[in-house]
Amino acid sequence: MLPVNFKSASTAIGLAVCALVSTNSFAQSGENLTPEKKGLEIAEKVKARDLGWGDSQTTLKMVLRNAAGQESTRKIRTKTLEVQNDGDKGLNIFDHPRDVKGTAFLSFSHPVGADDQWLYLPALKRVKRIASRNKSGPFMGSEFAYEDLASFEVEKYTYKFLREEPCAAGTCFVIEQYPVDKYSGYTRLVNWIDKEEYRSWKTEFYDRRNSLLKTLTVGDFRQYLDKYWRATDMNMVNHQTKKTTDLVWDEYQFKTGLTDADFNKNTLKRAK
Amino acid sequence: MAKLFTLERTVLSLALCLPFTNINAKVEFELAGKAEIEVTAYADEGQFPNQDYRTNLSIAAEPEFYWEWNNGDDSFTFRPFARGDENDEERSHGDIREFSWTHVNGNWEFHTGVRKVFWGVTEFNHLVDIINQTDSVDSFDGEEKLGQPMINISRVTDWGIFDTFVLVGFRERTFAGEDGRLRGSLIVDTDRANYESDDEEKHIDYAFRWSHSVSFFDLGVYWFDGTDREPLFQPRIVGGTTVLTPFYQQISQAGVDVQATIDSWLWKLEAIYQDSDNDEFLASQFGFEYTFYGINQTAADIGLLLEYGWDERDESSTRIAQNDIYLGARLTLNDSNDTALLIGMSYDADYHTRSLLIEASRRLSDHWTVALEGLVFKASNTDDAAAVLDEDDRLQLKLERYF
């Protein structure tokens, strides 16, 4: 009896909250859904709010810190193109450290199945197609895996709604995400998404043995084109190695006129 | 016809717009590049006269000057190279690796000047790669190339990338001098090169290439017509000494390179068909690379490589890889210093020559990297071209400064 009572009590609170915050259409319809459906619905809203941005360019600084506090820095320029009904296309150009300067990375991501990835090595003038199987590998020696930096696609996970709780942005949905790809490095992710704008503020990553591996904390969101939110700061802590990586994103530029023609092996080779 | 018209118009607009772009657009400049110190220790003195030393010091620099204007649609790159070598005066040399103007117009790309172009997919031998001449004195693995003067027009379409090359002028291969190691018993006299063509090193070569990515395949097909980058050798007596003079013949060559990227597998194939007055043959280099990711729950990967080099002409082949097996293991730690270790072995199934290569590298700081390379040869048959390297086992330390 107790669970039922508890559930009806929380429903009553949920309804009361929703009566006050009537802007949230989800809460009104969502109460009768299973946790799985509710989780999926939240993920779909996250994606829906981030459609139509077209293309963007920004610069990224990564600061890697080991357990002893020693730092090393990476600088990367990124160009991203939104692709309708498929994953994004991306071109990353490395500026720092200097020995990888001019190295560039081209990726065509797909919601389901392997991404297409090419690496350009400037010393040899060689373009290498690389296996995208390595989703769980570290990106440039950082605490971010390739899969952590890939574009968010609903189909990449199955979901479960856990709870609502107060968070930095007011109230957050807490949902659990289970990677569909068998090559993912995680069994599950726990994601805090704010109810107002559907931005992800915090993510916990659980490794293949289901123990807590990393926590990502995201902050300083800025809004572009009056619609799209982008975080300026990200901090990833690896609880097992005590290493951390900070990502600091420059001001984004949207609708810069990038097209499909800017993402091919020729543009990869001349990326500077 | 419509395509030709577009091409003409683009070339025309290219010629017309040049004087204006300089005035209107902001020019951005960037200086980058590297300098290196290389120390080599040999296990023995060499087997030929003048190779009676066991250590060698060398320094090299390769700055890159880069200008960009017209929002990146136009750029100019100048990359000179110079090396000083303690013992080998042929290795003390300079080159213009790049001196070229690039203009981009939508899906068209125009390159004019001295450049380097790489084709191919395999790791142990670069069979299909033909545009640039090998700077064989600079690095033993054949991956250093001399700058090639060219006009290259490239067009990206939905059916792949089409490249046309007009290669104006030929670069002779570099060879170790009298005092150099890793050479044959006879010195290659690069001042006495001969050519099949009356145009000699002024012969204009052509190449056309189509390349495309379709699902997990990356493929390229090309046709080359011109001076072979690989010389034949003619013994000659100069001042009482026998030397080898390079002879560069005219060839037509078709090449294909394919890579299939499936999960952890990279399947690779390179093949050429070459036709000259002297010969006609097929050759191929093929194999795979398989990577184990996240070894022992760490970030480290181990890649295993297996390749086979084949030449239809068997023992009469002028190439090293005529019936050779290559085995390699690559360990990458994926740490913040990019620590990597490569072990490669080759075995010549005709001559039973074996070689072992160990390469370790790591970043020291934001500007410095260090690499250690060990090379061991075991030749049991003096008929093999590689037998001359039998006494050249060495360890090489390279310290590189990037700026």
PDB file of C-alpha atoms in Angstrom, chain B residues 284-395:
ATOM      1  CA  SER B 284      50.445  -5.018 -55.103  1.00  0.00           C
ATOM      2  CA  GLN B 285      50.656  -4.299 -51.399  1.00  0.00           C
ATOM      3  CA  PHE B 286      47.722  -5.482 -49.315  1.00  0.00           C
ATOM      4  CA  GLY B 287      46.795  -6.465 -45.795  1.00  0.00           C
ATOM      5  CA  PHE B 288      44.888  -5.395 -42.729  1.00  0.00           C
ATOM      6  CA  GLU B 289      45.073  -3.560 -39.464  1.00  0.00           C
ATOM      7  CA  TYR B 290      43.051  -4.774 -36.487  1.00  0.00           C
ATOM      8  CA  THR B 291      42.841  -2.740 -33.294  1.00  0.00           C
ATOM      9  CA  PHE B 292      42.083  -3.921 -29.775  1.00  0.00           C
ATOM     10  CA  TYR B 293      40.611  -0.902 -28.016  1.00  0.00           C
ATOM     11  CA  GLY B 294      40.820  -0.162 -24.314  1.00  0.00           C
ATOM     12  CA  ILE B 295      43.313  -2.858 -23.321  1.00  0.00           C
ATOM     13  CA  ASN B 296      42.718  -4.080 -19.764  1.00  0.00           C
ATOM     14  CA  GLN B 297      40.157  -1.365 -19.002  1.00  0.00           C
ATOM     15  CA  THR B 298      42.765   1.313 -19.752  1.00  0.00           C
ATOM     16  CA  ALA B 299      42.736   3.926 -22.491  1.00  0.00           C
ATOM     17  CA  ALA B 300      45.496   2.112 -24.398  1.00  0.00           C
ATOM     18  CA  ASP B 301      44.954   0.504 -27.823  1.00  0.00           C
ATOM     19  CA  ILE B 302      46.964  -2.168 -29.581  1.00  0.00           C
ATOM     20  CA  GLY B 303      46.793  -2.409 -33.338  1.00  0.00           C
ATOM     21  CA  LEU B 304      48.064  -5.428 -35.254  1.00  0.00           C
ATOM     22  CA  LEU B 305      49.174  -4.982 -38.845  1.00  0.00           C
ATOM     23  CA  LEU B 306      49.822  -7.598 -41.483  1.00  0.00           C
ATOM     24  CA  GLU B 307      50.769  -6.738 -45.054  1.00  0.00           C
ATOM     25  CA  TYR B 308      52.142  -8.535 -48.074  1.00  0.00           C
ATOM     26  CA  GLY B 309      54.124  -6.952 -50.909  1.00  0.00           C
ATOM     27  CA  TRP B 310      54.051  -8.694 -54.252  1.00  0.00           C
ATOM     28  CA  ASP B 311      55.603  -7.984 -57.639  1.00  0.00           C
ATOM     29  CA  GLU B 312      54.831 -10.062 -60.724  1.00  0.00           C
ATOM     30  CA  ARG B 313      58.488  -9.955 -61.791  1.00  0.00           C
ATOM     31  CA  ASP B 314      59.627 -11.871 -58.673  1.00  0.00           C
ATOM     32  CA  GLU B 315      63.392 -11.746 -58.213  1.00  0.00           C
ATOM     33  CA  SER B 316      63.888  -9.585 -61.305  1.00  0.00           C
ATOM     34  CA  SER B 317      61.856  -6.834 -59.641  1.00  0.00           C
ATOM     35  CA  THR B 318      63.567  -3.503 -59.119  1.00  0.00           C
ATOM     36  CA  ARG B 319      61.549  -2.950 -55.971  1.00  0.00           C
ATOM     37  CA  ILE B 320      62.370  -4.087 -52.441  1.00  0.00           C
ATOM     38  CA  ALA B 321      58.882  -5.501 -51.816  1.00  0.00           C
ATOM     39  CA  GLN B 322      58.611  -8.300 -54.405  1.00  0.00           C
ATOM     40  CA  ASN B 323      57.611 -11.178 -52.115  1.00  0.00           C
ATOM     41  CA  ASP B 324      57.769  -9.651 -48.662  1.00  0.00           C
ATOM     42  CA  ILE B 325      55.712 -10.132 -45.539  1.00  0.00           C
ATOM     43  CA  TYR B 326      55.261  -7.327 -43.024  1.00  0.00           C
ATOM     44  CA  LEU B 327      54.074  -7.701 -39.477  1.00  0.00           C
ATOM     45  CA  GLY B 328      53.529  -4.849 -37.060  1.00  0.00           C
ATOM     46  CA  ALA B 329      52.156  -3.973 -33.647  1.00  0.00           C
ATOM     47  CA  ARG B 330      51.258  -0.456 -32.629  1.00  0.00           C
ATOM     48  CA  LEU B 331      50.663   0.464 -29.002  1.00  0.00           C
ATOM     49  CA  THR B 332      49.058   3.857 -28.363  1.00  0.00           C
ATOM     50  CA  LEU B 333      48.563   4.855 -24.753  1.00  0.00           C
ATOM     51  CA  ASN B 334      46.091   7.665 -25.647  1.00  0.00           C
ATOM     52  CA  ASP B 335      47.568   9.666 -22.785  1.00  0.00           C
ATOM     53  CA  SER B 336      48.049  13.417 -22.740  1.00  0.00           C
ATOM     54  CA  ASN B 337      51.604  12.971 -24.125  1.00  0.00           C
ATOM     55  CA  ASP B 338      50.485  10.871 -27.109  1.00  0.00           C
ATOM     56  CA  THR B 339      52.878   8.082 -26.171  1.00  0.00           C
ATOM     57  CA  ALA B 340      53.144   5.492 -28.943  1.00  0.00           C
ATOM     58  CA  LEU B 341      55.239   2.442 -29.705  1.00  0.00           C
ATOM     59  CA  LEU B 342      55.470   0.721 -33.071  1.00  0.00           C
ATOM     60  CA  ILE B 343      57.219  -2.557 -33.755  1.00  0.00           C
ATOM     61  CA  GLY B 344      57.491  -3.594 -37.384  1.00  0.00           C
ATOM     62  CA  MET B 345      59.088  -6.639 -38.933  1.00  0.00           C
ATOM     63  CA  SER B 346      59.658  -7.545 -42.538  1.00  0.00           C
ATOM     64  CA  TYR B 347      60.614 -10.854 -44.083  1.00  0.00           C
ATOM     65  CA  ASP B 348      61.661 -11.347 -47.676  1.00  0.00           C
ATOM     66  CA  ALA B 349      60.367 -14.780 -48.663  1.00  0.00           C
ATOM     67  CA  ASP B 350      62.712 -14.981 -51.674  1.00  0.00           C
ATOM     68  CA  TYR B 351      65.950 -13.834 -50.066  1.00  0.00           C
ATOM     69  CA  HIS B 352      65.111 -14.488 -46.391  1.00  0.00           C
ATOM     70  CA  THR B 353      66.254 -10.999 -45.411  1.00  0.00           C
ATOM     71  CA  ARG B 354      64.690  -9.877 -42.148  1.00  0.00           C
ATOM     72  CA  SER B 355      64.431  -6.405 -40.702  1.00  0.00           C
ATOM     73  CA  LEU B 356      63.113  -5.077 -37.440  1.00  0.00           C
ATOM     74  CA  LEU B 357      61.954  -1.540 -36.755  1.00  0.00           C
ATOM     75  CA  ILE B 358      61.089  -0.172 -33.326  1.00  0.00           C
ATOM     76  CA  GLU B 359      59.708   3.337 -33.041  1.00  0.00           C
ATOM     77  CA  ALA B 360      58.774   5.013 -29.774  1.00  0.00           C
ATOM     78  CA  SER B 361      57.547   8.585 -29.549  1.00  0.00           C
ATOM     79  CA  ARG B 362      56.059  10.949 -27.008  1.00  0.00           C
ATOM     80  CA  ARG B 363      55.349  14.617 -26.453  1.00  0.00           C
ATOM     81  CA  LEU B 364      57.576  16.291 -23.876  1.00  0.00           C
ATOM     82  CA  SER B 365      55.807  19.644 -23.690  1.00  0.00           C
ATOM     83  CA  ASP B 366      53.628  21.947 -25.782  1.00  0.00           C
ATOM     84  CA  HIS B 367      56.577  22.518 -28.130  1.00  0.00           C
ATOM     85  CA  TRP B 368      58.888  19.503 -27.825  1.00  0.00           C
ATOM     86  CA  THR B 369      58.578  15.875 -28.841  1.00  0.00           C
ATOM     87  CA  VAL B 370      61.054  13.007 -28.656  1.00  0.00           C
ATOM     88  CA  ALA B 371      61.307   9.882 -30.805  1.00  0.00           C
ATOM     89  CA  LEU B 372      63.556   6.852 -30.582  1.00  0.00           C
ATOM     90  CA  GLU B 373      63.964   4.538 -33.540  1.00  0.00           C
ATOM     91  CA  GLY B 374      65.809   1.246 -33.766  1.00  0.00           C
ATOM     92  CA  LEU B 375      66.545  -0.514 -37.045  1.00  0.00           C
ATOM     93  CA  VAL B 376      68.041  -4.018 -37.375  1.00  0.00           C
ATOM     94  CA  PHE B 377      68.794  -5.975 -40.586  1.00  0.00           C
ATOM     95  CA  LYS B 378      69.616  -9.638 -41.010  1.00  0.00           C
ATOM     96  CA  ALA B 379      70.534 -10.587 -44.565  1.00  0.00           C
ATOM     97  CA  SER B 380      71.522 -14.149 -45.401  1.00  0.00           C
ATOM     98  CA  ASN B 381      71.639 -13.808 -49.177  1.00  0.00           C
ATOM     99  CA  THR B 382      73.912 -11.229 -50.809  1.00  0.00           C
ATOM    100  CA  ASP B 383      71.727 -11.269 -53.951  1.00  0.00           C
ATOM    101  CA  ASP B 384      69.079  -9.286 -52.124  1.00  0.00           C
ATOM    102  CA  ALA B 385      69.318  -5.551 -52.609  1.00  0.00           C
ATOM    103  CA  ALA B 386      68.791  -5.129 -48.860  1.00  0.00           C
ATOM    104  CA  ALA B 387      71.938  -7.163 -48.050  1.00  0.00           C
ATOM    105  CA  VAL B 388      74.045  -4.026 -48.311  1.00  0.00           C
ATOM    106  CA  LEU B 389      72.393  -2.825 -45.091  1.00  0.00           C
ATOM    107  CA  ASP B 390      73.586  -5.810 -43.073  1.00  0.00           C
ATOM    108  CA  GLU B 391      76.076  -3.756 -41.034  1.00  0.00           C
ATOM    109  CA  ASP B 392      73.835  -0.723 -40.642  1.00  0.00           C
ATOM    110  CA  ASP B 393      71.897  -1.656 -37.485  1.00  0.00           C
ATOM    111  CA  ARG B 394      71.262   1.586 -35.691  1.00  0.00           C
ATOM    112  CA  LEU B 395      69.514   3.492 -32.948  1.00  0.00           C
TER     113      LEU B 395
END
